Tab-separated table of C-alpha atoms in Angstrom:
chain	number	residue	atom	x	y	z
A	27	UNK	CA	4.574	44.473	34.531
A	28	UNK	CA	2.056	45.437	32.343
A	29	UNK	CA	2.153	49.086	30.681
A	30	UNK	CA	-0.282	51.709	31.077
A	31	UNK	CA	-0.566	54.761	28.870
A	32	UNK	CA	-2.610	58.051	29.549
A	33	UNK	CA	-3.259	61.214	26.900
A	34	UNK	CA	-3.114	63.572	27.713
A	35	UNK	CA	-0.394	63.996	30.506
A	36	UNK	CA	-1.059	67.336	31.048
A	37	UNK	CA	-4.158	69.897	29.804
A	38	UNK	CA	-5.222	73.063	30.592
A	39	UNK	CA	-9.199	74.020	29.849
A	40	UNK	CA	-11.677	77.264	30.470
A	41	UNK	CA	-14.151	76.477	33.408
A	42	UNK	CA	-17.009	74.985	31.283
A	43	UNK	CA	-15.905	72.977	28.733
A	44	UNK	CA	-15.577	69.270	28.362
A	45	UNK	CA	-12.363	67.074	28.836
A	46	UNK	CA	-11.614	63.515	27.723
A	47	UNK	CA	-8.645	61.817	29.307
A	48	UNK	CA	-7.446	58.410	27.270
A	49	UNK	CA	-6.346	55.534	29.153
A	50	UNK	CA	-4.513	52.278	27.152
A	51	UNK	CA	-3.043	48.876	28.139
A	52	UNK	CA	-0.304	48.734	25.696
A	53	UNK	CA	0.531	45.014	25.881
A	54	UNK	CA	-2.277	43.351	27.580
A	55	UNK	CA	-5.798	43.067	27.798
A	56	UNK	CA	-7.607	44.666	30.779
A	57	UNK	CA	-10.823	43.556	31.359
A	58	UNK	CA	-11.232	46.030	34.367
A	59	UNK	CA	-10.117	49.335	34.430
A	60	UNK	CA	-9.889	51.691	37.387
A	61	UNK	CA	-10.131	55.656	37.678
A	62	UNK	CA	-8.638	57.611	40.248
A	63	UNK	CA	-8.135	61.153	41.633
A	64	UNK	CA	-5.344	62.181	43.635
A	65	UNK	CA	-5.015	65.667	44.710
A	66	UNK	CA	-1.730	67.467	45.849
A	67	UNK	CA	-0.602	65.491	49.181
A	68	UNK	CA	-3.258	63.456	49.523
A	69	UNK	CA	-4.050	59.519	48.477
A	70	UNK	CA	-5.324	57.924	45.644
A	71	UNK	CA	-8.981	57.747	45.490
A	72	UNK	CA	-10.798	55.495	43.620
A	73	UNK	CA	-13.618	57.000	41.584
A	74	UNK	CA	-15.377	54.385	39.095
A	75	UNK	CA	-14.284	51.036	38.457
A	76	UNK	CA	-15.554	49.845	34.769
A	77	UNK	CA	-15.345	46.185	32.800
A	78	UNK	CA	-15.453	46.237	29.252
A	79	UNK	CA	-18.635	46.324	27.344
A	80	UNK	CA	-20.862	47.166	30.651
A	81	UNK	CA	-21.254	50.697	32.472
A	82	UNK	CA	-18.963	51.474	35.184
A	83	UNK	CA	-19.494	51.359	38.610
A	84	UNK	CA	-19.302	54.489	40.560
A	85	UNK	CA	-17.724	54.850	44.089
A	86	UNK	CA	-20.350	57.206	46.185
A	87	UNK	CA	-19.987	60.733	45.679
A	88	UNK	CA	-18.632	60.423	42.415
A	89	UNK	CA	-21.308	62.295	40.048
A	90	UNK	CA	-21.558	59.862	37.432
A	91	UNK	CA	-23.232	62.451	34.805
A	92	UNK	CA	-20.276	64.459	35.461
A	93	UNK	CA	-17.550	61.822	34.846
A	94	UNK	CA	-18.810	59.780	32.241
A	95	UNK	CA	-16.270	56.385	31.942
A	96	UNK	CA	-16.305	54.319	28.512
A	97	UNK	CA	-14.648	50.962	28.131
A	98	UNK	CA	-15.132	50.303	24.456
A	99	UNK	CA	-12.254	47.760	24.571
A	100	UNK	CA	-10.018	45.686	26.677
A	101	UNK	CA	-7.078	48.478	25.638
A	102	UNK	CA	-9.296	51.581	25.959
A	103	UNK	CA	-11.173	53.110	28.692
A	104	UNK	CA	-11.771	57.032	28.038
A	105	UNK	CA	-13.053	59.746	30.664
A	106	UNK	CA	-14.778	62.650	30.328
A	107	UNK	CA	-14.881	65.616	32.994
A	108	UNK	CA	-18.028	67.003	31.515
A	109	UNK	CA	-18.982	71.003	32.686
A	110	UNK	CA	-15.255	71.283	34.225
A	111	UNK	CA	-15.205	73.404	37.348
A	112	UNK	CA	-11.658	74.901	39.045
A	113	UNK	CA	-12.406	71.923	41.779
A	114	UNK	CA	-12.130	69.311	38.943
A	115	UNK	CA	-8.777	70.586	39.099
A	116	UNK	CA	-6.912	67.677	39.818
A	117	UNK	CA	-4.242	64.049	39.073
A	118	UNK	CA	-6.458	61.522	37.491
A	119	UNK	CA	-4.882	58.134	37.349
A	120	UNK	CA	-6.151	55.313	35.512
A	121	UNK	CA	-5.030	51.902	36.216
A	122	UNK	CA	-5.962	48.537	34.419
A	123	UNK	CA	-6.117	44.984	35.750
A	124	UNK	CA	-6.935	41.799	34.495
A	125	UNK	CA	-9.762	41.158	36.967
A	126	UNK	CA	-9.974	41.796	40.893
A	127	UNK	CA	-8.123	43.977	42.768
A	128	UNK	CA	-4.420	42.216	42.662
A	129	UNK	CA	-1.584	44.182	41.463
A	130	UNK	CA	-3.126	46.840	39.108
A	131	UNK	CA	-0.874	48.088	37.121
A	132	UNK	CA	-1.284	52.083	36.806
A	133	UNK	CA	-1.019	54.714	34.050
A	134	UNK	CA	1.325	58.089	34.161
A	135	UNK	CA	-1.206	60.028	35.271
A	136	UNK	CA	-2.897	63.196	33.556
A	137	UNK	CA	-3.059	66.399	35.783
A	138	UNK	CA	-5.949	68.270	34.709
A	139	UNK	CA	-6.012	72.306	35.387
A	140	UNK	CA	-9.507	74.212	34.909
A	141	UNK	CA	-9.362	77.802	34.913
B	23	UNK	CA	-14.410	53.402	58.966
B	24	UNK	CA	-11.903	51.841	56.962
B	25	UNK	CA	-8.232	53.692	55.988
B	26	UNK	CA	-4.129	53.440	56.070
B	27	UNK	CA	-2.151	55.439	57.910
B	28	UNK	CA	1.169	56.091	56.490
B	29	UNK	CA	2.000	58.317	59.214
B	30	UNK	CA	5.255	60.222	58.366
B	31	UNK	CA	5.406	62.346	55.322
B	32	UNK	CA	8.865	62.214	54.435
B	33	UNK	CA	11.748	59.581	55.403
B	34	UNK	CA	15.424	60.582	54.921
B	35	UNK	CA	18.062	58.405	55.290
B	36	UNK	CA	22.008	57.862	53.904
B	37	UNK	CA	22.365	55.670	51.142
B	38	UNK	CA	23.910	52.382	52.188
B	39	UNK	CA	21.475	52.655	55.634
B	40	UNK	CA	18.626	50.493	55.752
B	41	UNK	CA	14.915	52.300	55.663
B	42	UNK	CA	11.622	51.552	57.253
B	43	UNK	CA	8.646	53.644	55.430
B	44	UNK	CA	5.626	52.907	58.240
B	45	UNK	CA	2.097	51.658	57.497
B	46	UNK	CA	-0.995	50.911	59.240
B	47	UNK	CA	-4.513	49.641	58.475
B	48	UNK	CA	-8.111	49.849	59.985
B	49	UNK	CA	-9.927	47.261	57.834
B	50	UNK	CA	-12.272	44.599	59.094
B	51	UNK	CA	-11.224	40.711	57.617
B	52	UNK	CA	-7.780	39.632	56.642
B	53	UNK	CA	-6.994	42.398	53.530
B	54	UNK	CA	-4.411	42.176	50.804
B	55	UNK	CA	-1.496	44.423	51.515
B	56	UNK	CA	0.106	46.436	48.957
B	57	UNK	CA	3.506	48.111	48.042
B	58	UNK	CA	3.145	51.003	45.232
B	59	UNK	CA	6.569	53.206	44.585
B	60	UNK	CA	5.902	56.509	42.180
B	61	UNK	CA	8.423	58.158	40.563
B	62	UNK	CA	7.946	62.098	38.905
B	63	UNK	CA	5.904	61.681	36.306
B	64	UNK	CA	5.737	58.194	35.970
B	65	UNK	CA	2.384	55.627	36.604
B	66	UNK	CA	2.783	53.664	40.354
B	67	UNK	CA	4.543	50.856	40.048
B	68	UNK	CA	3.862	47.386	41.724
B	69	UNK	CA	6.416	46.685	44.838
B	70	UNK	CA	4.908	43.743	46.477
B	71	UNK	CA	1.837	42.329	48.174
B	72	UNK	CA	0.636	40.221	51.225
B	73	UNK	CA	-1.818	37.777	50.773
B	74	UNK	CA	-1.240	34.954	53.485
B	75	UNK	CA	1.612	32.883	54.588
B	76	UNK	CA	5.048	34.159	55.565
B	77	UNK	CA	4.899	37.564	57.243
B	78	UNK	CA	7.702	38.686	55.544
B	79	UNK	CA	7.561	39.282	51.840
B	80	UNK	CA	10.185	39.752	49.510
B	81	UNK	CA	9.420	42.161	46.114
B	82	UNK	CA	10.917	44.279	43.512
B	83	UNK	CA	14.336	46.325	44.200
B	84	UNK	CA	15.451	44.249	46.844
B	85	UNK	CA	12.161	45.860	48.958
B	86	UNK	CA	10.393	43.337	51.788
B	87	UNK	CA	7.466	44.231	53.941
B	88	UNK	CA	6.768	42.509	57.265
B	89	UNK	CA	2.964	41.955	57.874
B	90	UNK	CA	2.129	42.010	61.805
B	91	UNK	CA	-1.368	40.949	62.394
B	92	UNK	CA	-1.736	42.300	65.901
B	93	UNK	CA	-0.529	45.719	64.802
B	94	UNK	CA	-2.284	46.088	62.053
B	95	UNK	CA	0.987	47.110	60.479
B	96	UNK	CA	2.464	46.113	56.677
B	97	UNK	CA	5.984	48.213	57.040
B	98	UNK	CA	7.900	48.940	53.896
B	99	UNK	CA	11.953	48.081	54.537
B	100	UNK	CA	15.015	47.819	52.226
B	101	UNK	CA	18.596	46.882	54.216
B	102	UNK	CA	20.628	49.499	51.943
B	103	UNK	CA	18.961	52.149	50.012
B	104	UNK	CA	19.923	53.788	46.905
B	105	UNK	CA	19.931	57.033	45.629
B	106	UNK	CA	17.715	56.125	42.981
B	107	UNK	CA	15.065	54.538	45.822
B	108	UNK	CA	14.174	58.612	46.287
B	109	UNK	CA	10.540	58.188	45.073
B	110	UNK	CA	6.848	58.484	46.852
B	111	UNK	CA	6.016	55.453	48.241
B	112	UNK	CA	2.436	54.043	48.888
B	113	UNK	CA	0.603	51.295	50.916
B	114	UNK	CA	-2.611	50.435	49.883
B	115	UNK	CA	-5.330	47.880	51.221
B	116	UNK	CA	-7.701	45.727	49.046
B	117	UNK	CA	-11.276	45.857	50.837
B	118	UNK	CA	-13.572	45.879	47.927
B	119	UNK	CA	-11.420	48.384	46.800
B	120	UNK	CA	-8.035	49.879	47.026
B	121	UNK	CA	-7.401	51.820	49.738
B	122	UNK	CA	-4.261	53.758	49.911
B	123	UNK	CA	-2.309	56.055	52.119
B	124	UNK	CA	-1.761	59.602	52.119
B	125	UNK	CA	1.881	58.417	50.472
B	126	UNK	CA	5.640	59.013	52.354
B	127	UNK	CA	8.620	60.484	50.164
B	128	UNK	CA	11.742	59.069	50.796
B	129	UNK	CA	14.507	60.713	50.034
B	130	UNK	CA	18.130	59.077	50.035
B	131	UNK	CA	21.261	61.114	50.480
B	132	UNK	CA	24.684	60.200	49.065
């Protein structure tokens, strides 16, 4: 399958300041890119779904000023927990795909502590 | 509302046995099913996937998954598992979206 990069995999940040998480498709070009949150024990969820060149699509209760999603390219989508709170605190997965829903194919994940 | 059940946490079993990991589904329509395995500190990885036809699907690591409409079930099985089959293990449900489960460790013994 495809590969998926994230960066970072891990960061640590004061309650307050702003955090970008990078998300690549080494070897293929993803028109559709997917962000999720998992917390500890708990499933996936999906948070914004975003196609290249247009803004991305929030799922509801997602604060979309507070998560801002860029997909510059088909290889890069980037986001931002703006403001971070200690219950931002959390895995964010990203996960690219080629269009649809079939077989995403999902990044390392970056676990994101606020103090 | 619509959600998978993956209703045990963790699954142990002797390598060499065969496994079952369980899922169900509440989702209106006729869904794609999904397969994800995650390993420590690695991205999910693609197992398999029900669209339509044959119930039983075949998919990476000698894994298969029987669909069963009237149970709304999509169980994970392997006929000998590895050691290196220890992982979290996820069904998910396209509806839109992907919908996944809460996730089930398995953990194989030598």
């Amino acid at each position: 399958g495809a590969v998926v990069s994230q960066h970072p995999s891990w960061v640590i940040c004061k309650s307050g300041t702003s955090v970008k998480i990078e998300c690549r498709s080494l070897d293929f070009q993803a028109t559709t890119m997917f962000w999720y949150r998992q917390f500890p024990k708990q499933s996936l969820m999906l948070m914004a779904t975003s196609n290249e060149g247009s803004k991305a699509t929030y799922e509801q209760g997602v604060e979309k000023d507070k998560f801002l999603i860029n997909h510059a390219s088909l290889t890069l989508s980037t986001l931002t927990v703006t403001s971070a709170h200690p219950e931002d605190s959390s895995f964010y997965i990203c996960s690219c795909g080629s269009g649809g829903y079939n077989e995403q194919f999902f990044g390392p994940g970056t676990r994101l502590t606020v103090l | 509302a619509q959600s998978v059940a993956q209703p045990e946490d963790q699954v142990n079993v002797a390598e060499g046995n065969p496994l079952t990991v369980k899922c169900t589904y509440s989702v209106s329509g006729n869904p794609y099913l999904f397969w994800y395995v995650q390993y420590p500190n690695r991205g999910l990885q693609f197992l398999l996937k029900y669209i339509t036809g044959d119930n039983l699907v075949k998919g990476s690591y000698g894994f298969e998954a029987e669909f069963n409409k009237s149970q709304t079930s999509f169980h994970l099985k392997k006929p000998s598992a590895l050691v290196s089959d220890s992982a979290l293990y996820f069904c998910a449900v396209e509806a839109n979206k992907l919908i996944f489960g809460s996730g089930t460790r398995l953990l194989v013994r030598p």
